[in-house]
Amino acid sequence: MAAVARGRWLPRAWLCRRAGPGCGRHYRAALCAELKQPLAIKEVASRPVRPHEVRVDVHFCGVNFADILVCRGQYQEKPQLPFTPGMEFSGTVLETGTDVSIVKEGDRVIGVSGFNGMAEECVIDQKALWQIPERVPLREAAALPVSYGTAVLALEHRARTRPGETVLVTAAAGATGLAVIDVATNVLQAQVFVIAAAGSDEKCKLAMQKGAQSTVNYSQGSLKEAVRKLVGSAGVNVAIDTVGGDVFLEALRSLAWEGRIVVVGFAGGNIASVPANLLLLKNISAMGLYWGRYKEQSFPVFSRTLSSALQYCQQGRIQPHIGAVFKLEEVNDAFLHVIQRKSTGKVLISLK
């Protein structure tokens, strides 16, 4: 990707001072002005906060594959151009609207912004913020919402994973894959046997270091056959798939009687058709998980997953893996890092 355009640097004291209506302050943001083109770093004018809104000084913003897709026009949500990507962030509260009661100035928070978090400042509804516990650093907190929110929902809410069951996770060295391993191994009290499937020996090694009991390098042969060698012909109880295509089909065929597969994404670029006869023959369930949709359709469930992730992190039961951190002006490099599969764990943009 081409180098990003740089806006004039503004002193931090200016950026962080309290903003009033019409004060004329600006902040830097990554802007998508044209689909399928590099992002530009521009100065954006601050706007006043509404009664229910909060202004946050953003410290870290997560980079997700959805950010890349939305900037290509290939995501299910299509913001109006120009827009700022960034679905999740951590930071400190700068200002609150008159009706805000959940947070106060100075609080450390994570936010789920719906594609406007990749900026030095974010104005957001108070309901989209969660306070960060004292012992959780801002850096690690920024890695929690999407990856760990998805992992908790997939394992606990959708798949209803039970003690003693076997879990197969694909793209196991990615941010969501490692989060699934972390939650399955450490939150479910190590009572779940985790098989991590990844595309290289190096990524398989990382998955083992993070708690997986066994690994499969699916670039070296059939995933189904490799799983069979590990658990026998009975198969796995739960599969969490973020790859799609042939990997999804292999994971589906690896399921045990009454097994469950949760479709989280299609990082491989292909969407497979489900062979319905397999669902019937083994009484298995194939289900989807669109994490962000819970925010609108079932907010209590959505909020509970984030609160749980923060609590697990505060208790030391989970440890988010940060694979790389880029500066805001390096946002296009960060995207390329994810596209080229160079990343393991979460990729972050640092706004400080």
Tab-separated table of C-alpha atoms in Angstrom:
chain	number	residue	atom	x	y	z
A	1	MET	CA	0.000	0.000	0.000
A	2	ALA	CA	1.103	3.568	-0.596
A	3	ALA	CA	2.418	5.710	2.226
A	4	VAL	CA	-0.176	7.610	4.187
A	5	ALA	CA	-0.720	11.339	3.937
A	6	ARG	CA	0.266	13.170	7.105
A	7	GLY	CA	-1.608	16.029	8.676
A	8	ARG	CA	0.102	18.806	10.648
A	9	TRP	CA	1.043	17.560	14.136
A	10	LEU	CA	-0.902	19.182	16.932
A	11	PRO	CA	0.584	19.504	20.432
A	12	ARG	CA	-0.823	16.977	22.904
A	13	ALA	CA	-1.749	19.754	25.331
A	14	TRP	CA	-4.043	21.164	22.647
A	15	LEU	CA	-5.526	17.790	21.782
A	16	CYS	CA	-6.209	16.836	25.387
A	17	ARG	CA	-7.677	20.040	26.712
A	18	ARG	CA	-11.373	20.102	27.486
A	19	ALA	CA	-13.439	21.033	24.473
A	20	GLY	CA	-16.413	23.314	24.502
A	21	PRO	CA	-18.925	23.912	21.709
A	22	GLY	CA	-17.467	25.981	18.903
A	23	CYS	CA	-13.943	26.078	20.375
A	24	GLY	CA	-12.382	25.196	17.009
A	25	ARG	CA	-10.110	22.379	18.192
A	26	HIS	CA	-8.986	19.607	15.872
A	27	TYR	CA	-7.617	16.079	16.185
A	28	ARG	CA	-5.962	13.596	13.835
A	29	ALA	CA	-7.900	10.690	12.354
A	30	ALA	CA	-7.421	7.984	9.742
A	31	LEU	CA	-9.887	8.688	6.952
A	32	CYS	CA	-11.220	6.443	4.209
A	33	ALA	CA	-12.197	8.944	1.522
A	34	GLU	CA	-12.268	6.435	-1.338
A	35	LEU	CA	-12.866	2.698	-1.183
A	36	LYS	CA	-9.938	0.371	-1.963
A	37	GLN	CA	-7.450	3.235	-1.565
A	38	PRO	CA	-4.887	3.928	1.198
A	39	LEU	CA	-6.157	5.744	4.245
A	40	ALA	CA	-5.049	9.329	4.844
A	41	ILE	CA	-4.242	10.994	8.167
A	42	LYS	CA	-6.155	14.243	8.361
A	43	GLU	CA	-7.089	16.856	10.927
A	44	VAL	CA	-10.754	16.635	11.824
A	45	ALA	CA	-12.773	19.285	13.622
A	46	SER	CA	-14.150	18.310	17.008
A	47	ARG	CA	-17.875	18.525	17.519
A	48	PRO	CA	-19.770	19.251	20.738
A	49	VAL	CA	-20.928	16.273	22.774
A	50	ARG	CA	-24.674	15.664	22.974
A	51	PRO	CA	-26.323	15.098	26.384
A	52	HIS	CA	-25.871	11.284	26.259
A	53	GLU	CA	-22.386	11.291	24.699
A	54	VAL	CA	-18.817	11.070	25.942
A	55	ARG	CA	-15.605	12.450	24.445
A	56	VAL	CA	-12.731	9.989	24.824
A	57	ASP	CA	-9.012	10.617	24.400
A	58	VAL	CA	-8.106	7.448	22.496
A	59	HIS	CA	-4.885	5.650	23.496
A	60	PHE	CA	-5.128	2.398	21.483
A	61	CYS	CA	-7.405	1.159	18.712
A	62	GLY	CA	-7.650	-2.461	17.559
A	63	VAL	CA	-7.187	-3.384	13.907
A	64	ASN	CA	-9.682	-6.013	12.765
A	65	PHE	CA	-10.211	-7.704	9.417
A	66	ALA	CA	-13.608	-6.016	9.345
A	67	ASP	CA	-11.846	-2.635	9.211
A	68	ILE	CA	-10.064	-3.740	6.050
A	69	LEU	CA	-13.251	-5.106	4.496
A	70	VAL	CA	-15.265	-1.962	5.234
A	71	CYS	CA	-12.558	0.166	3.602
A	72	ARG	CA	-12.913	-2.040	0.511
A	73	GLY	CA	-16.699	-1.797	0.495
A	74	GLN	CA	-16.927	-5.546	1.164
A	75	TYR	CA	-18.360	-5.501	4.690
A	76	GLN	CA	-22.045	-5.909	5.556
A	77	GLU	CA	-22.045	-2.408	7.038
A	78	LYS	CA	-21.243	0.387	4.577
A	79	PRO	CA	-20.586	3.768	6.234
A	80	GLN	CA	-20.969	6.905	4.167
A	81	LEU	CA	-17.695	8.270	2.789
A	82	PRO	CA	-15.520	9.706	4.192
A	83	PHE	CA	-15.368	7.716	7.413
A	84	THR	CA	-12.883	6.625	10.064
A	85	PRO	CA	-12.440	2.864	10.618
A	86	GLY	CA	-11.812	1.330	14.021
A	87	MET	CA	-14.368	-0.792	15.885
A	88	GLU	CA	-12.748	-0.946	19.332
A	89	PHE	CA	-10.545	1.319	21.391
A	90	SER	CA	-9.288	2.168	24.868
A	91	GLY	CA	-8.712	5.598	26.336
A	92	THR	CA	-9.618	8.128	29.009
A	93	VAL	CA	-12.738	10.250	29.312
A	94	LEU	CA	-12.182	13.903	28.394
A	95	GLU	CA	-15.725	15.239	28.600
A	96	THR	CA	-19.236	14.015	29.345
A	97	GLY	CA	-22.644	15.204	28.216
A	98	THR	CA	-25.175	16.543	30.681
A	99	ASP	CA	-27.126	13.256	30.865
A	100	VAL	CA	-24.138	10.917	31.219
A	101	SER	CA	-24.104	8.886	34.435
A	102	ILE	CA	-22.059	5.776	33.573
A	103	VAL	CA	-18.603	7.386	33.408
A	104	LYS	CA	-16.907	10.615	34.486
A	105	GLU	CA	-13.971	12.706	33.325
A	106	GLY	CA	-10.687	10.869	33.839
A	107	ASP	CA	-12.149	7.348	33.801
A	108	ARG	CA	-10.325	4.697	31.762
A	109	VAL	CA	-12.688	3.016	29.314
A	110	ILE	CA	-12.998	0.646	26.400
A	111	GLY	CA	-15.414	1.533	23.638
A	112	VAL	CA	-17.173	-0.231	20.781
A	113	SER	CA	-17.457	2.528	18.226
A	114	GLY	CA	-18.842	1.071	15.013
A	115	PHE	CA	-16.097	2.376	12.694
A	116	ASN	CA	-14.836	5.667	14.072
A	117	GLY	CA	-12.272	4.669	16.693
A	118	MET	CA	-9.053	5.059	14.678
A	119	ALA	CA	-8.545	8.663	15.739
A	120	GLU	CA	-7.029	10.638	18.580
A	121	GLU	CA	-10.511	11.483	19.817
A	122	CYS	CA	-13.842	9.689	19.707
A	123	VAL	CA	-17.300	10.989	20.628
A	124	ILE	CA	-19.517	8.058	21.517
A	125	ASP	CA	-22.764	7.148	23.263
A	126	GLN	CA	-22.232	6.350	26.938
A	127	LYS	CA	-23.870	2.935	26.453
A	128	ALA	CA	-20.976	1.895	24.194
A	129	LEU	CA	-18.387	2.369	26.951
A	130	TRP	CA	-17.212	0.060	29.745
A	131	GLN	CA	-14.908	1.085	32.588
A	132	ILE	CA	-11.536	-0.637	32.681
A	133	PRO	CA	-10.656	-2.277	36.023
A	134	GLU	CA	-7.642	-0.887	37.839
A	135	ARG	CA	-5.241	-3.742	37.098
A	136	VAL	CA	-5.928	-3.920	33.352
A	137	PRO	CA	-3.560	-1.780	31.215
A	138	LEU	CA	-5.028	0.347	28.424
A	139	ARG	CA	-2.962	-1.562	25.855
A	140	GLU	CA	-4.383	-4.963	26.782
A	141	ALA	CA	-7.869	-3.529	27.290
A	142	ALA	CA	-8.006	-2.402	23.643
A	143	ALA	CA	-7.537	-6.020	22.552
A	144	LEU	CA	-10.568	-7.286	24.472
A	145	PRO	CA	-13.846	-6.125	22.844
A	146	VAL	CA	-13.939	-7.807	19.419
A	147	SER	CA	-11.688	-10.841	19.927
A	148	TYR	CA	-12.608	-11.769	23.484
A	149	GLY	CA	-16.207	-10.646	23.113
A	150	THR	CA	-16.440	-13.036	20.164
A	151	ALA	CA	-14.652	-15.845	22.033
A	152	VAL	CA	-16.919	-15.608	25.073
A	153	LEU	CA	-20.060	-15.456	22.939
A	154	ALA	CA	-18.946	-18.327	20.708
A	155	LEU	CA	-17.953	-20.710	23.498
A	156	GLU	CA	-20.418	-19.851	26.248
A	157	HIS	CA	-23.497	-18.445	24.540
A	158	ARG	CA	-23.657	-20.063	21.098
A	159	ALA	CA	-21.859	-23.413	21.400
A	160	ARG	CA	-22.763	-23.891	25.095
A	161	THR	CA	-19.400	-25.571	25.626
A	162	ARG	CA	-19.484	-28.034	28.509
A	163	PRO	CA	-16.713	-29.376	30.764
A	164	GLY	CA	-14.862	-32.288	29.241
A	165	GLU	CA	-15.665	-31.387	25.636
A	166	THR	CA	-13.144	-31.036	22.826
A	167	VAL	CA	-12.861	-27.701	21.013
A	168	LEU	CA	-11.311	-27.191	17.562
A	169	VAL	CA	-10.387	-23.610	16.648
A	170	THR	CA	-9.178	-22.569	13.188
A	171	ALA	CA	-6.842	-19.646	12.441
A	172	ALA	CA	-5.693	-20.343	15.965
A	173	ALA	CA	-2.843	-17.818	15.990
A	174	GLY	CA	-5.059	-14.900	14.991
A	175	ALA	CA	-6.552	-12.508	17.518
A	176	THR	CA	-9.877	-14.355	17.786
A	177	GLY	CA	-8.261	-17.793	17.621
A	178	LEU	CA	-5.906	-17.056	20.497
A	179	ALA	CA	-8.782	-15.521	22.459
A	180	VAL	CA	-10.824	-18.708	21.981
A	181	ILE	CA	-7.872	-20.791	23.205
A	182	ASP	CA	-7.414	-18.463	26.189
A	183	VAL	CA	-11.076	-18.562	27.224
A	184	ALA	CA	-11.527	-22.290	26.577
A	185	THR	CA	-8.379	-23.248	28.468
A	186	ASN	CA	-8.358	-20.762	31.334
A	187	VAL	CA	-11.920	-19.557	31.884
A	188	LEU	CA	-13.450	-23.001	31.417
A	189	GLN	CA	-11.018	-24.224	34.072
A	190	ALA	CA	-8.826	-26.264	31.701
A	191	GLN	CA	-11.603	-28.840	31.467
A	192	VAL	CA	-11.815	-28.401	27.702
A	193	PHE	CA	-9.357	-30.121	25.355
A	194	VAL	CA	-8.348	-27.552	22.726
A	195	ILE	CA	-7.059	-28.440	19.254
A	196	ALA	CA	-5.572	-25.412	17.503
A	197	ALA	CA	-5.453	-25.413	13.697
A	198	ALA	CA	-3.174	-22.913	11.967
A	199	GLY	CA	-1.353	-22.441	8.676
A	200	SER	CA	2.286	-22.715	9.797
A	201	ASP	CA	4.424	-24.535	12.350
A	202	GLU	CA	5.357	-21.204	13.956
A	203	LYS	CA	1.709	-20.307	14.504
A	204	CYS	CA	0.971	-23.790	15.852
A	205	LYS	CA	3.825	-23.364	18.336
A	206	LEU	CA	2.363	-20.054	19.542
A	207	ALA	CA	-1.057	-21.670	19.999
A	208	MET	CA	0.536	-24.373	22.162
A	209	GLN	CA	2.306	-21.729	24.235
A	210	LYS	CA	-1.046	-20.019	24.795
A	211	GLY	CA	-2.731	-23.172	26.116
A	212	ALA	CA	-3.800	-25.464	23.282
A	213	GLN	CA	-3.285	-29.137	24.076
A	214	SER	CA	-2.676	-30.149	20.445
A	215	THR	CA	-2.145	-28.408	17.129
A	216	VAL	CA	-2.726	-29.133	13.449
A	217	ASN	CA	-0.925	-27.406	10.573
A	218	TYR	CA	-3.624	-27.509	7.916
A	219	SER	CA	-1.255	-26.314	5.211
A	220	GLN	CA	0.376	-29.758	5.332
A	221	GLY	CA	-2.622	-31.974	4.724
A	222	SER	CA	-6.219	-32.780	5.591
A	223	LEU	CA	-7.531	-31.093	8.726
A	224	LYS	CA	-10.141	-33.806	9.146
A	225	GLU	CA	-7.574	-36.613	9.046
A	226	ALA	CA	-5.250	-34.797	11.431
A	227	VAL	CA	-8.102	-34.297	13.911
A	228	ARG	CA	-9.066	-37.961	13.561
A	229	LYS	CA	-5.548	-38.994	14.560
A	230	LEU	CA	-5.783	-36.834	17.676
A	231	VAL	CA	-9.276	-37.704	18.951
A	232	GLY	CA	-10.277	-40.797	17.007
A	233	SER	CA	-13.307	-41.289	14.805
A	234	ALA	CA	-15.686	-39.806	17.392
A	235	GLY	CA	-14.676	-36.269	16.440
A	236	VAL	CA	-14.718	-32.929	18.267
A	237	ASN	CA	-17.679	-31.501	20.143
A	238	VAL	CA	-17.225	-27.844	19.206
A	239	ALA	CA	-15.519	-26.076	16.293
A	240	ILE	CA	-14.995	-22.312	16.104
A	241	ASP	CA	-14.175	-21.309	12.513
A	242	THR	CA	-12.952	-17.935	11.297
A	243	VAL	CA	-11.503	-19.098	7.951
A	244	GLY	CA	-14.404	-20.394	5.857
A	245	GLY	CA	-14.105	-22.280	2.561
A	246	ASP	CA	-12.496	-25.714	2.609
A	247	VAL	CA	-11.238	-25.262	6.170
A	248	PHE	CA	-14.821	-24.793	7.345
A	249	LEU	CA	-15.922	-27.951	5.509
A	250	GLU	CA	-13.068	-29.957	7.020
A	251	ALA	CA	-13.947	-28.660	10.494
A	252	LEU	CA	-17.606	-29.508	9.904
A	253	ARG	CA	-16.706	-33.064	8.949
A	254	SER	CA	-14.577	-33.327	12.097
A	255	LEU	CA	-17.556	-32.875	14.410
A	256	ALA	CA	-18.790	-35.558	16.753
A	257	TRP	CA	-22.388	-36.670	17.249
A	258	GLU	CA	-24.425	-33.595	18.242
A	259	GLY	CA	-21.369	-31.419	17.635
A	260	ARG	CA	-21.641	-27.673	17.093
A	261	ILE	CA	-19.718	-25.458	14.689
A	262	VAL	CA	-19.803	-21.668	15.069
A	263	VAL	CA	-19.078	-19.583	11.960
A	264	VAL	CA	-17.275	-16.412	13.029
A	265	GLY	CA	-15.834	-15.147	9.748
A	266	PHE	CA	-14.321	-15.852	6.347
A	267	ALA	CA	-10.692	-14.754	6.616
A	268	GLY	CA	-9.775	-17.184	3.839
A	269	GLY	CA	-11.954	-15.226	1.416
A	270	ASN	CA	-14.312	-18.074	0.466
A	271	ILE	CA	-17.780	-18.833	1.817
A	272	ALA	CA	-18.641	-22.523	1.741
A	273	SER	CA	-22.081	-24.032	1.209
A	274	VAL	CA	-23.209	-26.229	4.088
A	275	PRO	CA	-23.898	-29.866	3.070
A	276	ALA	CA	-27.187	-30.313	4.904
A	277	ASN	CA	-26.945	-34.101	4.860
A	278	LEU	CA	-24.034	-33.920	7.317
A	279	LEU	CA	-26.192	-31.947	9.734
A	280	LEU	CA	-28.816	-34.664	9.575
A	281	LEU	CA	-26.566	-37.741	9.768
A	282	LYS	CA	-24.731	-36.646	12.911
A	283	ASN	CA	-27.433	-34.416	14.398
A	284	ILE	CA	-24.927	-31.561	14.331
A	285	SER	CA	-25.591	-27.825	14.446
A	286	ALA	CA	-24.022	-25.126	12.276
A	287	MET	CA	-24.585	-21.633	13.634
A	288	GLY	CA	-23.370	-18.131	12.936
A	289	LEU	CA	-21.962	-15.474	15.205
A	290	TYR	CA	-22.112	-11.847	14.087
A	291	TRP	CA	-20.730	-10.305	17.271
A	292	GLY	CA	-21.550	-6.679	16.499
A	293	ARG	CA	-25.217	-7.439	15.775
A	294	TYR	CA	-25.771	-8.353	19.423
A	295	LYS	CA	-25.238	-4.701	20.282
A	296	GLU	CA	-28.523	-3.835	18.547
A	297	GLN	CA	-30.477	-7.076	18.887
A	298	SER	CA	-29.536	-8.287	22.370
A	299	PHE	CA	-27.610	-5.603	24.208
A	300	PRO	CA	-27.669	-7.310	27.642
A	301	VAL	CA	-25.902	-10.348	26.146
A	302	PHE	CA	-23.449	-8.093	24.295
A	303	SER	CA	-22.657	-6.040	27.386
A	304	ARG	CA	-22.274	-9.127	29.555
A	305	THR	CA	-19.586	-10.565	27.268
A	306	LEU	CA	-17.498	-7.391	27.523
A	307	SER	CA	-17.969	-7.157	31.273
A	308	SER	CA	-16.935	-10.814	31.556
A	309	ALA	CA	-13.828	-10.252	29.415
A	310	LEU	CA	-12.778	-7.282	31.552
A	311	GLN	CA	-13.385	-9.287	34.729
A	312	TYR	CA	-11.408	-12.292	33.446
A	313	CYS	CA	-8.517	-9.980	32.554
A	314	GLN	CA	-8.655	-8.247	35.950
A	315	GLN	CA	-8.518	-11.664	37.622
A	316	GLY	CA	-5.530	-12.696	35.543
A	317	ARG	CA	-7.404	-15.602	33.986
A	318	ILE	CA	-6.881	-14.373	30.419
A	319	GLN	CA	-3.902	-12.586	28.852
A	320	PRO	CA	-4.488	-10.917	25.471
A	321	HIS	CA	-1.655	-11.443	23.002
A	322	ILE	CA	-0.572	-8.225	21.280
A	323	GLY	CA	1.183	-9.178	18.069
A	324	ALA	CA	2.163	-5.717	16.792
A	325	VAL	CA	1.612	-2.034	17.568
A	326	PHE	CA	1.699	0.666	14.879
A	327	LYS	CA	1.499	4.449	15.070
A	328	LEU	CA	-1.514	6.222	13.562
A	329	GLU	CA	0.544	7.407	10.591
A	330	GLU	CA	1.471	3.750	9.963
A	331	VAL	CA	-2.145	2.611	9.662
A	332	ASN	CA	-1.728	1.398	6.069
A	333	ASP	CA	1.260	-0.677	7.148
A	334	ALA	CA	-0.889	-2.140	9.921
A	335	PHE	CA	-3.585	-3.102	7.411
A	336	LEU	CA	-0.991	-4.708	5.153
A	337	HIS	CA	0.417	-6.600	8.141
A	338	VAL	CA	-3.000	-8.168	8.690
A	339	ILE	CA	-3.735	-8.771	4.983
A	340	GLN	CA	-0.435	-10.595	4.461
A	341	ARG	CA	-1.067	-12.845	7.481
A	342	LYS	CA	2.055	-11.549	9.210
A	343	SER	CA	0.185	-10.888	12.424
A	344	THR	CA	-0.395	-13.166	15.359
A	345	GLY	CA	-2.810	-12.045	18.040
A	346	LYS	CA	-4.166	-8.519	18.049
A	347	VAL	CA	-2.712	-5.670	15.995
A	348	LEU	CA	-3.116	-2.247	17.615
A	349	ILE	CA	-2.820	1.370	16.538
A	350	SER	CA	-1.214	3.557	19.211
A	351	LEU	CA	-2.502	7.123	19.338
A	352	LYS	CA	0.139	8.237	21.863
